[in-house]
CSV table of C-alpha atoms in Angstrom, one decimal:
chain,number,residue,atom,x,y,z
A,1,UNK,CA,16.2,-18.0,3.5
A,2,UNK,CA,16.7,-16.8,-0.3
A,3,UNK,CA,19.7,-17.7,-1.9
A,4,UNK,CA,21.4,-14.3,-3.5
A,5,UNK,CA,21.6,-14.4,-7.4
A,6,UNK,CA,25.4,-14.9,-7.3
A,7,UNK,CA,25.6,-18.2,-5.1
A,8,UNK,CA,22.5,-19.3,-7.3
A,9,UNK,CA,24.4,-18.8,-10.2
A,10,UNK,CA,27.6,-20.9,-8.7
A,11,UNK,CA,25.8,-23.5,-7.0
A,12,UNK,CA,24.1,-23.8,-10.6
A,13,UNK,CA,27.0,-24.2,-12.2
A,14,UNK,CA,29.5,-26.1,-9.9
A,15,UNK,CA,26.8,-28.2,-7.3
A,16,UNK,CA,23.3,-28.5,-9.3
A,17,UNK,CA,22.2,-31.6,-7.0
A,18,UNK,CA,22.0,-29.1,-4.3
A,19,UNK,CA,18.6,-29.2,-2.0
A,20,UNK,CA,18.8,-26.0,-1.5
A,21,UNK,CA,18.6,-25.1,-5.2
A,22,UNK,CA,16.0,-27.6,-5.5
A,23,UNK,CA,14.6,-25.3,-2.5
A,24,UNK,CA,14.8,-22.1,-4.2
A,25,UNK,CA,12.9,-22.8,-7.7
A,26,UNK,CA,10.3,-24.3,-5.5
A,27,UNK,CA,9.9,-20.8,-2.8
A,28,UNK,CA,10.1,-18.8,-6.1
A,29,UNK,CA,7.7,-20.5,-8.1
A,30,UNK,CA,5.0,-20.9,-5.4
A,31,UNK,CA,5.9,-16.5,-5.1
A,32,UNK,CA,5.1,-16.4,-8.3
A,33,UNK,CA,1.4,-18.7,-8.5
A,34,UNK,CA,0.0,-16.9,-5.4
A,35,UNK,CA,-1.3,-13.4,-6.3
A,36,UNK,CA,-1.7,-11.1,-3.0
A,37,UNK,CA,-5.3,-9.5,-2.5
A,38,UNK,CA,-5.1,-6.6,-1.3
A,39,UNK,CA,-8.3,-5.8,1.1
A,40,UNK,CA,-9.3,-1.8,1.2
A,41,UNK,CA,-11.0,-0.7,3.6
A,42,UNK,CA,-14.9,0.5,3.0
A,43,UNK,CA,-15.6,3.8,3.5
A,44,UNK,CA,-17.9,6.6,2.2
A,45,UNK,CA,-16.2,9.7,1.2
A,46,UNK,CA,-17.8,11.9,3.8
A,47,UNK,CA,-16.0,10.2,6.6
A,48,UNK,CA,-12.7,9.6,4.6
A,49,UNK,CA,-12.8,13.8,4.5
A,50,UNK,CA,-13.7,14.0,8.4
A,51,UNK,CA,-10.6,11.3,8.9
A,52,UNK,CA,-8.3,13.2,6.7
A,53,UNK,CA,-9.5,16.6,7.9
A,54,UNK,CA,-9.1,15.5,11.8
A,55,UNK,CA,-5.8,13.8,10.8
A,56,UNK,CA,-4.2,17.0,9.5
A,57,UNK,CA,-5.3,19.8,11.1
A,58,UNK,CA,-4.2,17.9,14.9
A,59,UNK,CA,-0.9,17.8,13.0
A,60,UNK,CA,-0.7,21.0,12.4
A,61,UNK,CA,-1.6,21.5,16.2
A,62,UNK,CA,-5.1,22.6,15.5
A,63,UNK,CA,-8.4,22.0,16.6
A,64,UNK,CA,-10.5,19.5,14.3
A,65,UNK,CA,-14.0,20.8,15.5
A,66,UNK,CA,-13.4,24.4,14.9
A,67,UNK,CA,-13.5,26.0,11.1
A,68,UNK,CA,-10.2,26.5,9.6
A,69,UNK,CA,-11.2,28.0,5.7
A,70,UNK,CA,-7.5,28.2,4.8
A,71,UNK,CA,-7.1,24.2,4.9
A,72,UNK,CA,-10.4,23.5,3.0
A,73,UNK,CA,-8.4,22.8,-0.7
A,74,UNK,CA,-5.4,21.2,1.7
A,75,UNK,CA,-7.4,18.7,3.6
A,76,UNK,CA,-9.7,18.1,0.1
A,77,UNK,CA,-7.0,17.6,-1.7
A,78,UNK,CA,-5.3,15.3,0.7
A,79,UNK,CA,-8.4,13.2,0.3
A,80,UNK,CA,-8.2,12.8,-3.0
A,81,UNK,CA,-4.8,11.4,-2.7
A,82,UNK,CA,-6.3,9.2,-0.1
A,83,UNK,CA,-9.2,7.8,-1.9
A,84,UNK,CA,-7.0,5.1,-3.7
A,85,UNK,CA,-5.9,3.7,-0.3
A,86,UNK,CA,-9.8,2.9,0.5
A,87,UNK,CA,-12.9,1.5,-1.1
A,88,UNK,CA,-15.1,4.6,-1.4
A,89,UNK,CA,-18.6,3.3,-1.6
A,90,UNK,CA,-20.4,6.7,-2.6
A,91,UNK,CA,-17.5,7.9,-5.1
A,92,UNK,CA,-19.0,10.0,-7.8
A,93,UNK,CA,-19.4,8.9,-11.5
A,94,UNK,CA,-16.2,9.7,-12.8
A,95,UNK,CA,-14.2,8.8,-9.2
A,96,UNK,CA,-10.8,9.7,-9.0
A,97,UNK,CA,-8.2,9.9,-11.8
C-alpha cells in the first residue's frame, strides 16, 4: 500500500509518529537502493530477422515461407527497432544507433 503524496504530507504534519509513515520512508527507500536488471534475451541477428519477418508478414495474413520483396525494407527495418529489445550476439561493429 503507498500512501498518496497528499495524506503523506498531512499525516507529516498533523500525526508524524504514524507507523505507516515510518512504513513509507522505509518501502521508498529500499525502491530506491535496489536497481532492476533487466535480462535480454540472446539472439543472433539472423534469427531476430526470421522472428520479425514471420511475426509481420502472418499479420498481415501472409505466408512467412513464401518471398514477399515488397516487405524486405519493412520487416528490416522493424528489426532494427527490435534489436534494442534483445542481446544480439553477432551485431556488426557499429550496432544500432
Amino acid at each position: 500500500m503507498m500512501l498518496d503524496k497528499c495524506t503523506e504530507i498531512l499525516m507529516r504534519r498533523y500525526d508524524p509518529a504514524n507507523p505507516l509513515l515510518e512504513w513509507a520512508n522505509q518501502s521508498n527507500s529500499s525502491l530506491l537502493q535496489e536497481p532492476v536488471e533487466v535480462q535480454k534475451t540472446s539472439i543472433t541477428l539472423k534469427e531476430l530477422l526470421v522472428q520479425v519477418r514471420d511475426e509481420m508478414l502472418t499479420s498481415w495474413g501472409l505466408n512467412p515461407d513464401d518471398r514477399h520483396l515488397f516487405a524486405d525494407d519493412i520487416v528490416a527495418y522493424a528489426t532494427l527497432q527490435e534489436c534494442k529489445e534483445y542481446n544480439v550476439i553477432d551485431m556488426p561493429k557499429g550496432g544500432v544507433a
